[in-house]
GROMACS .gro file of C-alpha atoms in nm:
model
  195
    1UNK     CA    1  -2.045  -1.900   3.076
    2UNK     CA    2  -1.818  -2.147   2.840
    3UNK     CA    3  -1.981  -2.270   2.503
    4UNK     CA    4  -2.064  -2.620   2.637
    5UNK     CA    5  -2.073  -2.752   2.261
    6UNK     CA    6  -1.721  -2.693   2.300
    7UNK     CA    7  -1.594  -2.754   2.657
    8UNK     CA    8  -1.802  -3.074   2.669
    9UNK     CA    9  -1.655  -3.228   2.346
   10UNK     CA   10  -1.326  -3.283   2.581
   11UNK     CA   11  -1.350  -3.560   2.857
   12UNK     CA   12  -1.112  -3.501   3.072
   13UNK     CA   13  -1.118  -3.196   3.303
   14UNK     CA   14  -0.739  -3.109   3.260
   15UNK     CA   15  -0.781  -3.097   2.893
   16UNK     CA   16  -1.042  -2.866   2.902
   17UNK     CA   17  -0.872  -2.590   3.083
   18UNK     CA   18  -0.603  -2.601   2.814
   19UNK     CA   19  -0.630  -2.344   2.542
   20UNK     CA   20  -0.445  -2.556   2.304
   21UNK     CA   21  -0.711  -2.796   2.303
   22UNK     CA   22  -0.979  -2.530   2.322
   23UNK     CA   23  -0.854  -2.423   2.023
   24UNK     CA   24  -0.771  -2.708   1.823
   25UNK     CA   25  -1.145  -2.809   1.917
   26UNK     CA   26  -1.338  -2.487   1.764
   27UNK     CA   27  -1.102  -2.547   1.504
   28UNK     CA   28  -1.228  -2.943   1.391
   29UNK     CA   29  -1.613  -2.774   1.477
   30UNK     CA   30  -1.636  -2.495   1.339
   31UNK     CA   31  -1.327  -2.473   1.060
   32UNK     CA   32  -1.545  -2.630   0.742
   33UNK     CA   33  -1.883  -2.435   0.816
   34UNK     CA   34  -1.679  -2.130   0.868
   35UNK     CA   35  -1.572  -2.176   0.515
   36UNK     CA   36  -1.892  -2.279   0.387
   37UNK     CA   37  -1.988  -1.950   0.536
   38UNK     CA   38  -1.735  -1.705   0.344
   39UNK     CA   39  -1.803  -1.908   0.026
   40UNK     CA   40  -2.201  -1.819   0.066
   41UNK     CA   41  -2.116  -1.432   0.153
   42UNK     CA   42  -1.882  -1.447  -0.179
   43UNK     CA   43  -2.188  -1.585  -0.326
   44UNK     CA   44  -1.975  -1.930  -0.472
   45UNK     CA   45  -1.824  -1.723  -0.699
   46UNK     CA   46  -1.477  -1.891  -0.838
   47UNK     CA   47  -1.301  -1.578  -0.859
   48UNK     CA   48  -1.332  -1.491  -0.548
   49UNK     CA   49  -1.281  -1.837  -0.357
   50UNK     CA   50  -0.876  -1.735  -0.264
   51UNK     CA   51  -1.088  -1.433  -0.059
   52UNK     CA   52  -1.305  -1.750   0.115
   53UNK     CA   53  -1.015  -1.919   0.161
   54UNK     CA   54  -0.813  -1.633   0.306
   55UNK     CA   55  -1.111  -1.473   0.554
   56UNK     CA   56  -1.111  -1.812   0.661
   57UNK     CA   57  -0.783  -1.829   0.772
   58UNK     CA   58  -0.795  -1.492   0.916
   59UNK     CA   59  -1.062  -1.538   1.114
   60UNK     CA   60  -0.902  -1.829   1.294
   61UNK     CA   61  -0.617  -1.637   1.343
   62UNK     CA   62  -0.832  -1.366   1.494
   63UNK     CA   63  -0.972  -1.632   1.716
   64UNK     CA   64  -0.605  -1.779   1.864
   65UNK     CA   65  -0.491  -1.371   1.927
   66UNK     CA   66  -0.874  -1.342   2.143
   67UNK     CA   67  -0.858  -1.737   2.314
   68UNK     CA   68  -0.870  -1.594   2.659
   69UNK     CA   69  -1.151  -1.398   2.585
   70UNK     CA   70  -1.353  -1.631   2.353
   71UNK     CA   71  -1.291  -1.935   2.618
   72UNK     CA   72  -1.542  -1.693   2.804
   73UNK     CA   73  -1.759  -1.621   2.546
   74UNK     CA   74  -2.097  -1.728   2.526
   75UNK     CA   75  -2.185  -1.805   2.161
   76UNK     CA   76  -1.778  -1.871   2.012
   77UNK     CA   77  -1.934  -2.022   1.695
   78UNK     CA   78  -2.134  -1.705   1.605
   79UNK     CA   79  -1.877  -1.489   1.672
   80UNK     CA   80  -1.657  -1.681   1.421
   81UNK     CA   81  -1.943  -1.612   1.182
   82UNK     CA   82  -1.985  -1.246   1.253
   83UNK     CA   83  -1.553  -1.235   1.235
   84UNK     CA   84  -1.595  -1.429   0.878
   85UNK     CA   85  -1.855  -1.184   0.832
   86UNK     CA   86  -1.646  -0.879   0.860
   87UNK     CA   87  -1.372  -0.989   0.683
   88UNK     CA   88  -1.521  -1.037   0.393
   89UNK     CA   89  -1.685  -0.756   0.384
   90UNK     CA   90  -1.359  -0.563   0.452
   91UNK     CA   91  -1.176  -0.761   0.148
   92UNK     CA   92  -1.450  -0.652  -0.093
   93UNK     CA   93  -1.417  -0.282  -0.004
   94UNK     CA   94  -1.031  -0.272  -0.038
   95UNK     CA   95  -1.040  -0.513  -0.344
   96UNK     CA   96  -1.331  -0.282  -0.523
   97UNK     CA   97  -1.140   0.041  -0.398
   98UNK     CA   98  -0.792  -0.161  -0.574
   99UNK     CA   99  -1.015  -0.210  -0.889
  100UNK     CA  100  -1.194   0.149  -0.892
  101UNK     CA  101  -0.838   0.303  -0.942
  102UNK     CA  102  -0.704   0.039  -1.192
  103UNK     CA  103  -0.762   0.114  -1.588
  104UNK     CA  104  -0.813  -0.219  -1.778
  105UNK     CA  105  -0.688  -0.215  -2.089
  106UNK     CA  106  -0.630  -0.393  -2.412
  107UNK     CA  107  -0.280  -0.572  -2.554
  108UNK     CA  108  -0.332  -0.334  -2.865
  109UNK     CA  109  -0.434  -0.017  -2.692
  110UNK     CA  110  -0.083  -0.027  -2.490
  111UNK     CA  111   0.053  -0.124  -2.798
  112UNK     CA  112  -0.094   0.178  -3.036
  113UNK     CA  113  -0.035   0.423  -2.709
  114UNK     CA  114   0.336   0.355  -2.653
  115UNK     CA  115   0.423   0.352  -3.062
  116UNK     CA  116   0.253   0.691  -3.063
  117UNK     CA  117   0.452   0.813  -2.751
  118UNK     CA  118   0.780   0.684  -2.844
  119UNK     CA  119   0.708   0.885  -3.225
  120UNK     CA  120   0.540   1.220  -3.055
  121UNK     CA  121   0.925   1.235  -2.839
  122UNK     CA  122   1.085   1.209  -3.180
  123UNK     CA  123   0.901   1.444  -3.361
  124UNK     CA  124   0.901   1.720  -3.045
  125UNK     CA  125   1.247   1.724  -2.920
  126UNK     CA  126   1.340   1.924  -2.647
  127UNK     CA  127   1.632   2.046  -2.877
  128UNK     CA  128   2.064   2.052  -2.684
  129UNK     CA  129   2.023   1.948  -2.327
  130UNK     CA  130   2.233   2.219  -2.267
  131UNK     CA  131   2.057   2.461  -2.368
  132UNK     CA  132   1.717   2.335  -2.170
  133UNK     CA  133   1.926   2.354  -1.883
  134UNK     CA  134   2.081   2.662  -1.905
  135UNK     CA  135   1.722   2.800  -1.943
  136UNK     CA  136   1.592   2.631  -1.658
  137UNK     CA  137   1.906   2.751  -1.433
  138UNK     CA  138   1.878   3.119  -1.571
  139UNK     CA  139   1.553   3.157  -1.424
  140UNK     CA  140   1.731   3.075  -1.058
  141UNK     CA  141   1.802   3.424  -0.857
  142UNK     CA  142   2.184   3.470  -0.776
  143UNK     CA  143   2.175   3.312  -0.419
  144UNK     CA  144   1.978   2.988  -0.522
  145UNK     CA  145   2.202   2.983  -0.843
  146UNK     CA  146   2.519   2.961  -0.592
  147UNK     CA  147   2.386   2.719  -0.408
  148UNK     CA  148   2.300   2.519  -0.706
  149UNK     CA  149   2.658   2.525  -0.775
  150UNK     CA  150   2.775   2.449  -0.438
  151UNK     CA  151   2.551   2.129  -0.336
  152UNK     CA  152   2.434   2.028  -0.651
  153UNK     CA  153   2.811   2.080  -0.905
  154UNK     CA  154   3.096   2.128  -0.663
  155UNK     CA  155   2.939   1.841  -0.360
  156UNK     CA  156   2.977   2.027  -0.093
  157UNK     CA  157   2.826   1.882   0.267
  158UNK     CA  158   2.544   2.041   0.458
  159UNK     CA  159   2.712   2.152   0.734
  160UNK     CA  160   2.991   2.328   0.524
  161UNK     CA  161   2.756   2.511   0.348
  162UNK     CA  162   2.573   2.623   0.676
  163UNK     CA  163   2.940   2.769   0.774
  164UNK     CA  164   2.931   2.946   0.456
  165UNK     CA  165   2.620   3.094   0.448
  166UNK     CA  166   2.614   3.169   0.791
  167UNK     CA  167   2.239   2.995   0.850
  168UNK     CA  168   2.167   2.661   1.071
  169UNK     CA  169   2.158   2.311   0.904
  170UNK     CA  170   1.811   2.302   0.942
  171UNK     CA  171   1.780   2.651   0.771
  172UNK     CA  172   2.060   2.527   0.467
  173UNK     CA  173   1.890   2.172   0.437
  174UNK     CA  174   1.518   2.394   0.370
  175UNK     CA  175   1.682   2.575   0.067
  176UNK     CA  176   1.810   2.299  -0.071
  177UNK     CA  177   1.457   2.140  -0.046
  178UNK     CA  178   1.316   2.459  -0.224
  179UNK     CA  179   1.572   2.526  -0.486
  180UNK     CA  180   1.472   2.142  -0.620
  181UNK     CA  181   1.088   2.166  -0.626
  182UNK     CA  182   1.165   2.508  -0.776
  183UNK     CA  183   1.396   2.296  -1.036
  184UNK     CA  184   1.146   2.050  -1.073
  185UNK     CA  185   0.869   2.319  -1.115
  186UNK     CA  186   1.050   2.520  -1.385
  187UNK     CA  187   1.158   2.210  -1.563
  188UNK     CA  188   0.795   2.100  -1.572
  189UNK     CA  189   0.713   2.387  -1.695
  190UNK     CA  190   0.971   2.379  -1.974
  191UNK     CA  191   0.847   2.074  -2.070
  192UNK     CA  192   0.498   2.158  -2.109
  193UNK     CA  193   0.573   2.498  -2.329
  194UNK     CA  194   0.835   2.325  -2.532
  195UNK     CA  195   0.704   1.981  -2.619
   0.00000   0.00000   0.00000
């Protein structure tokens, strides 16, 4: 059975039927007390009245995407609230779970942390880039250490090198995949021993 709060605000029996006017009537009932609503859940808090504001909003979006169904529905006002409800709810966990992994911190602690970076690279170089990398590559076996050369120095395309090595694409694209996490890992490593 229809909310009659709502049907019976509309006179005339074609107008009724309509869900534009359905809507833009649970819209002029219900909009301001919905809002009223998400503003007590936030407990009034001025930080958080964008979140009131948004839920809001949402929830009467919610409401236009379910009109067929909430035309039907017996109590459309509390399931606005329990909507409201929900989204709130659902902006506090993903706003606390944004916060939980956030690290606040001071204009001078950025400041001291990034002066003492910038001097620890100076003091601790990693000595000729040419030499780091010739240590990195030596620790490559002879096969990765020619493909290194052919992808990585001379360019050569995917399906060329699966010619050459006689192995599928699939199989050629794979080692490529390993030889740079192995690239990566050894240079990580380099790092950490040599800094």
């Amino acid at each position: 059975m229809p909310t009659k709060m709502v049907i019976d605000c509309c006179e005339e029996d074609q107008c009724r039927r309509s869900s534009r006017c359905f809507y833009r009537k649970i819209c002029e009932l219900y909009l301001g007390e919905v809002y009223r609503f998400c503003l007590h859940l936030i407990k009034n808090q001025s930080c958080f009245k964008f979140m009131a504001e948004e839920c809001t909003q949402d929830t009467f979006v919610a409401a236009r995407q379910q009109l067929v169904k909430l035309k039907q529905h017996p109590n459309v006002k509390g399931w606005l609230y329990l909507t409201a409800k929900n989204l709130v709810c659902k902006s506090f966990r993903s706003y606390y779970t944004q916060k939980k992994h956030e690290a606040a911190l001071q204009y001078e602690q950025i400041y001291r942390f990034s002066n003492s970076v910038e001097e620890e690279w100076e003091n601790r170089r990693l000595g000729d880039v040419d030499t780091v990398i010739v240590n990195i590559l030596t620790q490559l076996s002879k096969n990765e250490y020619m493909l290194y050369q052919d992808y990585f120095c001379q360019h050569i395309p995917v399906p060329f090198l699966a010619i050459k090595y006689n192995i599928s694409v699939t199989a050629t694209t794979t080692r490529i995949y390993r030889l740079k996490r192995k690239i990566r890992t050894l240079s990580h490593q380099y790092c950490l021993t040599h800094i």
